[in-house]
XYZ file of C-alpha atoms in Angstrom:
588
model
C 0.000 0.000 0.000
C 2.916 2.107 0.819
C 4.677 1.825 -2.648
C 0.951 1.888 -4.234
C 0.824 5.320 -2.571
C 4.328 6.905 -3.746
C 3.372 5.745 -7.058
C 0.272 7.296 -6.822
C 2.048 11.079 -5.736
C 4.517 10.716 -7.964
C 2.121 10.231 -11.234
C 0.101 12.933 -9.897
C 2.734 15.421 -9.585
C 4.253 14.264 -12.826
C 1.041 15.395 -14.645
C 0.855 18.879 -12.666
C 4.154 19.125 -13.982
C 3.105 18.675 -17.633
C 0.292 21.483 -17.090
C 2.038 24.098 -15.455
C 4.821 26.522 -16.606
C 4.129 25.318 -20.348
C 5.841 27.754 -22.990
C 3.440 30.376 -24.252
C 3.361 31.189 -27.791
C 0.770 34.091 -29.158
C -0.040 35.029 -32.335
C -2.241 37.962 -33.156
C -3.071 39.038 -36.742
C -4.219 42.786 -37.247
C -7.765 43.450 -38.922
C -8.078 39.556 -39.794
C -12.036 38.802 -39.933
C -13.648 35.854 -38.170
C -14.815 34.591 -41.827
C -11.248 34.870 -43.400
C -9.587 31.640 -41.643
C -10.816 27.899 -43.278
C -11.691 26.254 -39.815
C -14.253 28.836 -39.383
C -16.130 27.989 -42.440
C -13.948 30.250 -45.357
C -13.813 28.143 -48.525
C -11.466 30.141 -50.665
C -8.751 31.338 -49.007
C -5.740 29.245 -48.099
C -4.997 28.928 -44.217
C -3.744 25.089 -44.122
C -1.946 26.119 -40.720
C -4.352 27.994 -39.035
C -6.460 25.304 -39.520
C -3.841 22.504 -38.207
C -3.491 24.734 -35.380
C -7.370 24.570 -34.482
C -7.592 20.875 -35.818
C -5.450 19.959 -32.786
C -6.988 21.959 -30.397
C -9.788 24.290 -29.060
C -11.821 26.400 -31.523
C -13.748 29.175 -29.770
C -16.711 30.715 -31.431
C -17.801 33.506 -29.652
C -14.214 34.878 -28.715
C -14.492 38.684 -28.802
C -12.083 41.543 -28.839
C -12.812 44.122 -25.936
C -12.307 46.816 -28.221
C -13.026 47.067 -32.023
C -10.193 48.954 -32.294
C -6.049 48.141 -32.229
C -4.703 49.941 -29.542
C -7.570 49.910 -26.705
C -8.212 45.993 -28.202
C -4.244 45.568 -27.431
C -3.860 47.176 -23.871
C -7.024 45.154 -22.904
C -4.923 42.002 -24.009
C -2.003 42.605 -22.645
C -3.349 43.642 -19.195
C -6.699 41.607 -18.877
C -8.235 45.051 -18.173
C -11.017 46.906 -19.881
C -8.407 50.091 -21.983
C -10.684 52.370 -20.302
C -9.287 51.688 -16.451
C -5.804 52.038 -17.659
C -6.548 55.501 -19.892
C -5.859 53.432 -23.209
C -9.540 54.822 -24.994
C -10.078 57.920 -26.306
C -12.668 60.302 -25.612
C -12.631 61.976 -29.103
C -12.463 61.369 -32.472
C -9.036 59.448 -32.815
C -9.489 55.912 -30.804
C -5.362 55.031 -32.011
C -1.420 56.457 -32.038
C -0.901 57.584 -35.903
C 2.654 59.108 -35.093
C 5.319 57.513 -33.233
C 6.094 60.592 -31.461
C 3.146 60.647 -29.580
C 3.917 61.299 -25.906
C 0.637 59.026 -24.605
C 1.076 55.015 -24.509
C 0.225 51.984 -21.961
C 1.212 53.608 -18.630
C 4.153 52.388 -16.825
C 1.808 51.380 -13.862
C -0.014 48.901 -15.469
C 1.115 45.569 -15.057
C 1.579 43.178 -18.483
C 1.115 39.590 -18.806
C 4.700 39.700 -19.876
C 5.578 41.213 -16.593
C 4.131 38.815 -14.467
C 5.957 35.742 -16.854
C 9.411 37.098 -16.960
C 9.352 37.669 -12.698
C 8.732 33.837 -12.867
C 11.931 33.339 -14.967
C 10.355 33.206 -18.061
C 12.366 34.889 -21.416
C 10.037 37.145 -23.286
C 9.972 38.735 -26.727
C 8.067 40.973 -28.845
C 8.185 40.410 -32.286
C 5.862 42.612 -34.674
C 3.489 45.468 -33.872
C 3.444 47.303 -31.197
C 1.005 50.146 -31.479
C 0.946 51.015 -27.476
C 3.503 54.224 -27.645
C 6.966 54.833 -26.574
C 7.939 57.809 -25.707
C 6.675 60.251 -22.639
C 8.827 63.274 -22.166
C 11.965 62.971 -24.734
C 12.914 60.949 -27.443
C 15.379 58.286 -25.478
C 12.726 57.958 -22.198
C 10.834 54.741 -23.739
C 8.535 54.854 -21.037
C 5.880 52.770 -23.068
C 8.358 50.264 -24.774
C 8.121 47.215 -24.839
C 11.141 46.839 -22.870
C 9.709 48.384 -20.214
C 6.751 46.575 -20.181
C 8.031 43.029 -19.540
C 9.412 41.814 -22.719
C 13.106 41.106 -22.817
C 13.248 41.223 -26.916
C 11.758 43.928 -29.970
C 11.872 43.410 -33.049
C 9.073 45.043 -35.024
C 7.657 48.410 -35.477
C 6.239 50.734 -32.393
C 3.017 52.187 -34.158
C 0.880 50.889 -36.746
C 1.159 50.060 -40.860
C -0.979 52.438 -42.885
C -0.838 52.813 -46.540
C 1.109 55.685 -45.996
C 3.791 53.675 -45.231
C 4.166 52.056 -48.876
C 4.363 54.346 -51.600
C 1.655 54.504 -53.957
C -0.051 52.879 -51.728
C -2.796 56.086 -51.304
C -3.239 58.007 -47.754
C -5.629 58.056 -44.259
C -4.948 61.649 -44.372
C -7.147 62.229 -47.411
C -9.986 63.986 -45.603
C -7.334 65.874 -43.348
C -5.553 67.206 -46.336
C -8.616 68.147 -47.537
C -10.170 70.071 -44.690
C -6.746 71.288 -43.586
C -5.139 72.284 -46.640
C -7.346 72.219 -50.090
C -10.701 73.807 -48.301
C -8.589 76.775 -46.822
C -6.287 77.184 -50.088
C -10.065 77.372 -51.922
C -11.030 80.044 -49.520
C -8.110 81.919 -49.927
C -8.786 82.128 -53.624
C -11.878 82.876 -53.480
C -10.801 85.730 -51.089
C -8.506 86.982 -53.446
C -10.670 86.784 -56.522
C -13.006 88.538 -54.875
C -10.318 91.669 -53.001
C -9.055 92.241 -56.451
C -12.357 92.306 -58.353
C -13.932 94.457 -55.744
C -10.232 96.993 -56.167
C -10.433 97.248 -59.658
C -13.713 98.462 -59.693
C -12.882 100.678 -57.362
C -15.094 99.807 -54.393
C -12.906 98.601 -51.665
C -9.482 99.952 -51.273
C -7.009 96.887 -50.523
C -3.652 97.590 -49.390
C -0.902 95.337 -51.382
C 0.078 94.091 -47.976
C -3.340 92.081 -47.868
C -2.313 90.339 -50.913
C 1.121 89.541 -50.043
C -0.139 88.346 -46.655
C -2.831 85.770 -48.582
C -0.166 84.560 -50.807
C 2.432 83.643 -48.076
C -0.503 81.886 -45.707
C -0.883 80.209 -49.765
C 3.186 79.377 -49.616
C 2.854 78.010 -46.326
C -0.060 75.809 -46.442
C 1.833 74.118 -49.586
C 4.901 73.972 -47.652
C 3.889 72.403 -44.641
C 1.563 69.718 -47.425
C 4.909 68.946 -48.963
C 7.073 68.313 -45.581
C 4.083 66.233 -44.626
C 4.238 63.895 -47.964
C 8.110 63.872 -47.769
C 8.593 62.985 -43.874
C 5.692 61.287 -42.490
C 6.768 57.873 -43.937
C 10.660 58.008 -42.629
C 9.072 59.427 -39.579
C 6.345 57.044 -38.654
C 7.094 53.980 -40.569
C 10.276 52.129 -39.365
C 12.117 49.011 -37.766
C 13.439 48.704 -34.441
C 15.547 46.007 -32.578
C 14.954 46.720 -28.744
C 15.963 50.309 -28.532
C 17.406 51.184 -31.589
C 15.727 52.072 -35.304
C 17.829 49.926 -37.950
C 15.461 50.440 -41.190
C 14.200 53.521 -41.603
C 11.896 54.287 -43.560
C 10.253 50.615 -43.245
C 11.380 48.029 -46.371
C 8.001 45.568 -46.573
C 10.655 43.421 -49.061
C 10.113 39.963 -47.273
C 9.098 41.593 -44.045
C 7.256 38.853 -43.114
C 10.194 36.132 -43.276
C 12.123 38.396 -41.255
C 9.532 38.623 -38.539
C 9.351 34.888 -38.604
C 13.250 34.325 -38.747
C 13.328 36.495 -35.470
C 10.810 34.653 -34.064
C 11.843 30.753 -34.904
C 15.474 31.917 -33.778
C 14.414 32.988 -30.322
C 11.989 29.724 -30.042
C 15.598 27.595 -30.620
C 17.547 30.381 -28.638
C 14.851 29.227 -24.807
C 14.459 26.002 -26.473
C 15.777 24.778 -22.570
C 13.902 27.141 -20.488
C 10.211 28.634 -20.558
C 9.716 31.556 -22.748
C 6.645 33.633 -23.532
C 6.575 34.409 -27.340
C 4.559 37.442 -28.950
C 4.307 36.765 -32.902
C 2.247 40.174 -33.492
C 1.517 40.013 -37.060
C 1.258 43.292 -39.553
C -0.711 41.317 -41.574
C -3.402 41.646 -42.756
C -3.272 45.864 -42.052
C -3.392 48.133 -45.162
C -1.120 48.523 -47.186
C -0.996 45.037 -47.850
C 2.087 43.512 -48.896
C 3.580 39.908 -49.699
C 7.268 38.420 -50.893
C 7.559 37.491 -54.534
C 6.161 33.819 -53.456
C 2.702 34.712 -52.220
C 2.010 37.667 -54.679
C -1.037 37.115 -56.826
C -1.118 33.581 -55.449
C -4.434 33.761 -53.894
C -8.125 34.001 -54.952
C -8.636 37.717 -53.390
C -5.966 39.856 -54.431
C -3.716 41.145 -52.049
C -5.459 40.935 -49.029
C -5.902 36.944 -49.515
C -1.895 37.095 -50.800
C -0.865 38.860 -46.951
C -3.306 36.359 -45.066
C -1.739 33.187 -47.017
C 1.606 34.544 -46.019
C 1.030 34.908 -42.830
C -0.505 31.666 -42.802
C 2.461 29.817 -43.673
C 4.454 31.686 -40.856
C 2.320 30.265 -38.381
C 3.549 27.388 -40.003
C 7.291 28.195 -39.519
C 6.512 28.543 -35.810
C 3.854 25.199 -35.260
C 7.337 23.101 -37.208
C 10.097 24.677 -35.236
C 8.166 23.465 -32.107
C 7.596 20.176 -33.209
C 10.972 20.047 -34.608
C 12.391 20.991 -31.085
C 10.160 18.747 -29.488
C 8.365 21.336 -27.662
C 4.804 21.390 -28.930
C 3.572 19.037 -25.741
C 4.908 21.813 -23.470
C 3.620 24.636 -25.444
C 0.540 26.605 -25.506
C -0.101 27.911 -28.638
C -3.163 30.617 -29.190
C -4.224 32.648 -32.774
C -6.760 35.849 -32.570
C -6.885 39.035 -34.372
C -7.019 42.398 -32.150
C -10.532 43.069 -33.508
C -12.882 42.312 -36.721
C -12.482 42.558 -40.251
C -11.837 46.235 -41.788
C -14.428 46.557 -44.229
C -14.621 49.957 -45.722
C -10.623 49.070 -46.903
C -11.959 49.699 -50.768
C -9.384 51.182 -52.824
C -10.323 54.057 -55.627
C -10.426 51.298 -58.300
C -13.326 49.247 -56.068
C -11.071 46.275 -54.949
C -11.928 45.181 -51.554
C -8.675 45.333 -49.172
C -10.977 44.070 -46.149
C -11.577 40.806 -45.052
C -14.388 39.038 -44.250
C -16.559 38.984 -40.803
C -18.589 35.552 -41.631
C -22.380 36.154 -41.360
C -22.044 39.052 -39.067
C -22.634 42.377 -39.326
C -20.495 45.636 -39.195
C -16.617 45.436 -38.636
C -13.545 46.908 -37.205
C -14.122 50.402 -35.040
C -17.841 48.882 -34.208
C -19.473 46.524 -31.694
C -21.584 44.967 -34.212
C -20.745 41.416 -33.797
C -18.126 41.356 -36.891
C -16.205 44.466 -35.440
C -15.327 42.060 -32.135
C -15.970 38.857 -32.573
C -12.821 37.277 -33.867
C -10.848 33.869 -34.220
C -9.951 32.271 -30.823
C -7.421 28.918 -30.826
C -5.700 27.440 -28.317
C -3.488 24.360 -28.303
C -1.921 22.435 -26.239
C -1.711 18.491 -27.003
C -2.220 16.885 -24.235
C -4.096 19.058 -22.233
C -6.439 20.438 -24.814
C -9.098 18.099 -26.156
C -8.222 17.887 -30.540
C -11.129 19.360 -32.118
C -12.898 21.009 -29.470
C -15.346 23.324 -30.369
C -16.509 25.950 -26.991
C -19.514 28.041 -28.325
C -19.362 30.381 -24.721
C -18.274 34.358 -24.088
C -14.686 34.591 -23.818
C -12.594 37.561 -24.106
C -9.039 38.479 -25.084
C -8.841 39.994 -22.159
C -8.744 36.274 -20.788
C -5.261 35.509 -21.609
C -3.832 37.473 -19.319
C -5.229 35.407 -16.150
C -4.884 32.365 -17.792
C -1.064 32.501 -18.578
C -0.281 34.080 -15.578
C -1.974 30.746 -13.603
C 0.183 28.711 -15.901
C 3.576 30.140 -15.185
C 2.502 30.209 -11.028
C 2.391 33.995 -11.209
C 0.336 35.688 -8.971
C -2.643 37.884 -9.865
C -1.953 41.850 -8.863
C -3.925 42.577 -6.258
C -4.023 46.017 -6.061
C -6.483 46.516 -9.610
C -9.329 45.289 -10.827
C -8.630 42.241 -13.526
C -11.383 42.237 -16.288
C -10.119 38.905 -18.001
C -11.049 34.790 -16.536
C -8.932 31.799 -16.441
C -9.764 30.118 -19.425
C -8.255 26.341 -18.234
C -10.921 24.920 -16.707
C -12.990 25.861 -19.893
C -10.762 24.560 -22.044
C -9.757 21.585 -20.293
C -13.648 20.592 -19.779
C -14.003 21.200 -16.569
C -16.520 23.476 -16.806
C -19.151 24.271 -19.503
C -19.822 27.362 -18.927
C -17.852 30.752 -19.145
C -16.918 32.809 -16.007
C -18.048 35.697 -17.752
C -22.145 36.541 -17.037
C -21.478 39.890 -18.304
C -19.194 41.472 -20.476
C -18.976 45.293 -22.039
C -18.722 46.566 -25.154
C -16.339 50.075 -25.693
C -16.460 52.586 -28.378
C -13.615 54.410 -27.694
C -13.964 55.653 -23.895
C -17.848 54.720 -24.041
C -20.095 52.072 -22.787
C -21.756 51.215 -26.034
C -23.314 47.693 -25.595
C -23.817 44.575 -22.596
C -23.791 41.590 -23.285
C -25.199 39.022 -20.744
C -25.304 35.078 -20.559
C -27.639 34.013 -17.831
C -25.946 31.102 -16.109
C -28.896 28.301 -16.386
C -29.404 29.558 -19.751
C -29.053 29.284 -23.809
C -29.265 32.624 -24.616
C -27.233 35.520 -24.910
C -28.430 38.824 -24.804
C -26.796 42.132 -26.487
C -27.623 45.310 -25.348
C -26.803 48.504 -27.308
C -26.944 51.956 -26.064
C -26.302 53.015 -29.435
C -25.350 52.085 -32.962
C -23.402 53.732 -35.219
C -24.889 55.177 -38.483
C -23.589 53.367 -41.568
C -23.472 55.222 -44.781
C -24.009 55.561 -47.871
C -27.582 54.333 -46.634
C -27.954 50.032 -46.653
C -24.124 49.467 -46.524
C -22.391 47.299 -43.693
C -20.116 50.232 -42.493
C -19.223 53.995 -42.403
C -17.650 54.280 -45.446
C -17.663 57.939 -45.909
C -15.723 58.304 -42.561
C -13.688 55.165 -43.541
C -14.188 53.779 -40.110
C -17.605 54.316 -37.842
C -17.383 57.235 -35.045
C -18.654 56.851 -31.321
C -19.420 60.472 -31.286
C -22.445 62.124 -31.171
C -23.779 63.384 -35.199
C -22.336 59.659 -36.117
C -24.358 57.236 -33.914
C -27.942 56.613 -33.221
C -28.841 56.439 -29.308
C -31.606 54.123 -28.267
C -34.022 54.641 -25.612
C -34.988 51.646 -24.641
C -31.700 50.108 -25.765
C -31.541 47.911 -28.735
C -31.855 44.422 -27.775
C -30.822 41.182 -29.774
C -30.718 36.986 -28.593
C -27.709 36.160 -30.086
C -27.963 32.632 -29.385
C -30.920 32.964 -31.901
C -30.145 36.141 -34.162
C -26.198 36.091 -34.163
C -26.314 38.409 -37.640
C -28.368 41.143 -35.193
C -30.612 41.436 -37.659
C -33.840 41.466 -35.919
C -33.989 43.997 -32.438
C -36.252 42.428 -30.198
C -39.707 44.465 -28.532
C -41.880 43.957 -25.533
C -43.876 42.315 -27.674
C -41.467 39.963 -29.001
C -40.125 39.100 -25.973
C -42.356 39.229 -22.750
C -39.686 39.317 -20.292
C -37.762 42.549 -22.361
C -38.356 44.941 -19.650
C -36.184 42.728 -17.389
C -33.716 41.777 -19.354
C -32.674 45.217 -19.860
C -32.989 46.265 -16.203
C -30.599 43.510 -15.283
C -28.600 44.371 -17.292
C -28.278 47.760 -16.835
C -27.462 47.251 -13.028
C -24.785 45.442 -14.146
C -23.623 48.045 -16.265
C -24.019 50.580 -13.500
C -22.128 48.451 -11.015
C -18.893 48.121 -13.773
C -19.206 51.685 -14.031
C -18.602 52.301 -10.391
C -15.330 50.201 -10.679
C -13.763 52.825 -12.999
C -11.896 55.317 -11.740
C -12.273 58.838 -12.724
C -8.697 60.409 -12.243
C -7.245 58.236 -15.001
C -5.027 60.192 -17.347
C -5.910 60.342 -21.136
C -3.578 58.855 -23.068
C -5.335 59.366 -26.149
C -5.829 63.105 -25.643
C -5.527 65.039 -28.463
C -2.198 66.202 -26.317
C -1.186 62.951 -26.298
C -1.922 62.117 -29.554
C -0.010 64.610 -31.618
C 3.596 64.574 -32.593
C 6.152 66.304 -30.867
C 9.534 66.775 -32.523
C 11.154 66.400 -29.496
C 10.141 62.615 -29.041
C 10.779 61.946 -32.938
C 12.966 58.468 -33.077
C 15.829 58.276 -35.559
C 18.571 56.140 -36.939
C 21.719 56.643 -34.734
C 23.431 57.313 -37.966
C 20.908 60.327 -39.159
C 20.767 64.020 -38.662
C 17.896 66.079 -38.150
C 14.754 64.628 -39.699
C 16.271 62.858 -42.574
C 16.603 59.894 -40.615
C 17.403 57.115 -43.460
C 18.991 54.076 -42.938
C 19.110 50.361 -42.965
C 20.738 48.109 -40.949
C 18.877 45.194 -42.133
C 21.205 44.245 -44.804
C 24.061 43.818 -42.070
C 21.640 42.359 -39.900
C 22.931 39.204 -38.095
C 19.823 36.984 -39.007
C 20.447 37.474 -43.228
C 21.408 33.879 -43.675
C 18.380 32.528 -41.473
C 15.923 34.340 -43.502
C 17.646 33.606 -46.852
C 17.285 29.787 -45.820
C 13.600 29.894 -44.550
C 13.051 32.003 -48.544
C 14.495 28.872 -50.047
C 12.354 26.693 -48.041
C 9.236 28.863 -48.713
């Protein structure tokens, strides 16, 4: 009985051994929709891996972004926190850092999944997009790195890709320019027209100065266009390794294999001890972009040529793993920040947006395609092959989860938003911890969502909706992403109310009549709305003021190697990982 008993301890602490501290790979796409990947029901594009990964392991289908946006969606993930305790949503008309010399970004105080993993001796690195700022008071501070935030490794760029970045590629400054530069340069020739008409026939005298004055406001609203067209780009689009820029502006030539050759080589680099990977793709973000082996490749131009690329670097990652023999002590988990983009229509009509599946609206909305998104998590071994979990989950979950995993400690001093999502997705429980989650636009409570424990259904609240235009179309494509401000939305009084366990699309709002127990519904869940909101706390900085928000030469990042705001250079062709990305090219 004795040895019966040792045996028994010793097998049971050999299998809490095999479930705790596992490796933690992530792998987030940007603007990917729900209905783009094949294991959630696409039928022409390409995503062999994507669908390996879910194959052999959980597939969630009603995982949700907590923002429909990238950089409140991203602080939520990386903190487990809703972006509007931590100051991460805006409160005006930008929702996202457009210049990396903002001076707002994920405050130092906040606490990181990566954080809590690296005080348990894991290694951590950050490969890809960042978009959570950098710098706070001058231009070597890097008070919002990623450095500073728990991850031992950057490669990638701080901000965002825009089309901007890629000449020829168009602009997301189109209505600025035009309200900023061409309306006022129309005005000011219409003011001149009409001075000089109203001179030469004599019945206004205008002094010469007048016209010199209009001319040289002309001269300097053309001036400051130009420096705009000539320096954004080297400004705002660029590579950095940790600290330091080493291609500026950004090259996109094979961009993706070099992401992935940074990322395999720091996979066989902690092959021996845990380590917390971030693969944070730029995919599938305008502009697109793909190497010479995916180009024109795919059925949907080339938006379906970036997501088969970044398909087969999920690949690179799910072989070097099994090649290393680490797979069984790795979990593995692919999302995208938010939904599908789908006003991305270039002037020629071709679709640069992805698909959101049956449901409605997309990215910078709360309509079920702006948040719902692609949830998988494996784990062999631990994780059930082909499990399908139809429950509210968050990405605000992983946070909790891999902090459990790697023995970390919860901080106890804030509120965490995000649940353990184990014992869901080891089947020991069939139901999500989450009764009630919250939907953000921007800094705003938009929607509820609540899932009655006892209960099928799921209800959705909305507080209001945004107005998509031109009238019948599935976004706001005049404003190329939908507003949370007033003039933009419609507010609803009593709110609008949808069963999505019956009416996932949204399509049809339910009524008292509809639904005899409405007026309930709604007042349950709006005490549970007004008992979130008295969790927030109202002394939280802004840091997507328009302050914030706006560059500041003084924080403006360069190449070591530049002077003043030329800043060129590339350091990738000296780069130490050339021959591992020319091999995985030839393997490609």
């Amino acid at each position: 009985m004795r040895v019966l008993f040792l045996l028994l301890v010793f097998l049971g602490g050999t299998q809490s051994h095999t479930t705790s501290r596992p490796n933690i790979v992530l792998l987030m796409a940007d603007d990917l929709g729900i209905g783009d990947p094949g294991c959630y029901g696409n039928k022409t594009l390409r995503t062999p891996n994507i669908d390996r990964l879910a194959s052999g392991g959980a597939k969630l289908t009603q995982h949700l972004a907590a923002s429909p946006l990238c950089t409140p969606s991203r602080a939520s993930f990386m903190t487990g926190r809703y972006s509007v305790r931590s100051g991460m949503a805006s409160w005006n008309r930008i929702g996202v850092y457009i210049f990396t010399a903002s001076s707002g970004g994920l405050p130092p105080s906040e606490v990181t999944f990566a954080k809590l993993l690296k005080s348990q001796g894991y290694s951590t690195a950050l490969i890809g997009k960042w978009h959570l700022g950098m710098n706070c008071h001058n231009k070597s501070d890097f008070c919002h790195h990623p450095l500073r935030h728990g991850f031992d490794e950057f490669f990638g760029i701080p901000t965002t890709n825009l089309r901007d970045c890629q000449p020829g590629e168009g602009t997301v400054f189109a209505s600025a320019h035009r309200w900023l530069v061409f309306v006022p340069l129309q005005v000011i020739g219409l003011a001149v027209l009409t001075l000089g008409a109203l001179r030469c026939l004599g019945l206004l005298r205008v002094p010469p100065g007048v016209f010199l004055g209009l001319l040289l406001l002309v001269a300097l609203l053309l001036l400051l266009l130009v420096c705009f067209l000539n320096f954004f780009r080297p400004l705002n689009c660029f590579l950095m390794r940790n600290y330091d820029v080493t291609q500026q502006p950004l090259s996109f030539d094979n961009l993706t294999q070099r992401l992935t050759a940074e990322a395999t080589s720091f996979i066989r680099r902690h092959a021996e001890t845990p380590f917390l990977l971030f693969l944070s793709f730029i995919h599938v973000h305008t502009a697109h972009f793909s190497s010479r082996e995916f180009a024109r490749k795919s059925r949907h131009g080339p938006y379906g040529d970036s997501v088969e690329e970044m398909d087969w670097s999920v690949g690179q990652v799910l072989d070097v793993l099994e090649e290393l023999r680490l797979a069984d002590n790795t979990l593995v988990y692919f999302t995208s920040d938010h939904g599908a983009h789908v006003e991305e229509v270039t002037a020629k009509g071709q679709k640069h947006g992805g698909s959101n599946g049956i449901y409605k609206g997309g990215k910078a909305n709360n309509w079920e395609g702006g948040i719902r998104v692609p949830g998988i998590f494996r784990w062999p071994g631990v994780i059930e092959a082909g499990l399908e979990i139809d429950e509210p989950t968050s990405n605000m979950d992983i946070f909790p989860t891999v902090a459990k995993l790697a023995g970390s400690p919860l901080p106890n001093d804030r509120v965490i938003d995000g649940r353990d999502l184990m014992p869901l997705l080891q089947g020991k429980t069939r139901r999500s911890e989450h009764e009630f989650l919250f939907h953000y636009c921007n800094a705003y409570l938009n929607a509820v969502r609540w899932h009655p424990p006892n209960s099928s259904s799921v209800w959705k609240a909305f507080y209001f909706t945004p107005k998509f235009h031109p009238k019948g179309a599935n976004g706001c494509f005049s404003t190329h992403v939908c507003l949370c401000l007033d003039g933009h939305v419609t507010r609803h009084r009593p709110p609008l109310l949808f069963d999505l366990s019956t009416d996932p699309g949204e399509k049809s709002p339910l009524t008292p009549e509809t639904e005899p127990r409405f007026q309930d519904i709604l007042r349950v869940m709006q005490e549970a709305a007004d008992r979130h909101t008295q969790t927030l706390s109202a002394d939280v900085p802004n840091q997507l003021s328009l302050g914030n928000t706006l560059w500041k030469p003084w924080l403006q990042v360069c190449c070591a190697s530049s002077s003043g705001l030329s800043c060129q250079c590339d350091q990738q062709r000296q780069d130490p990982m050339a021959p591992v990305i020319r091999n995985i090219l030839e393997m490609a």
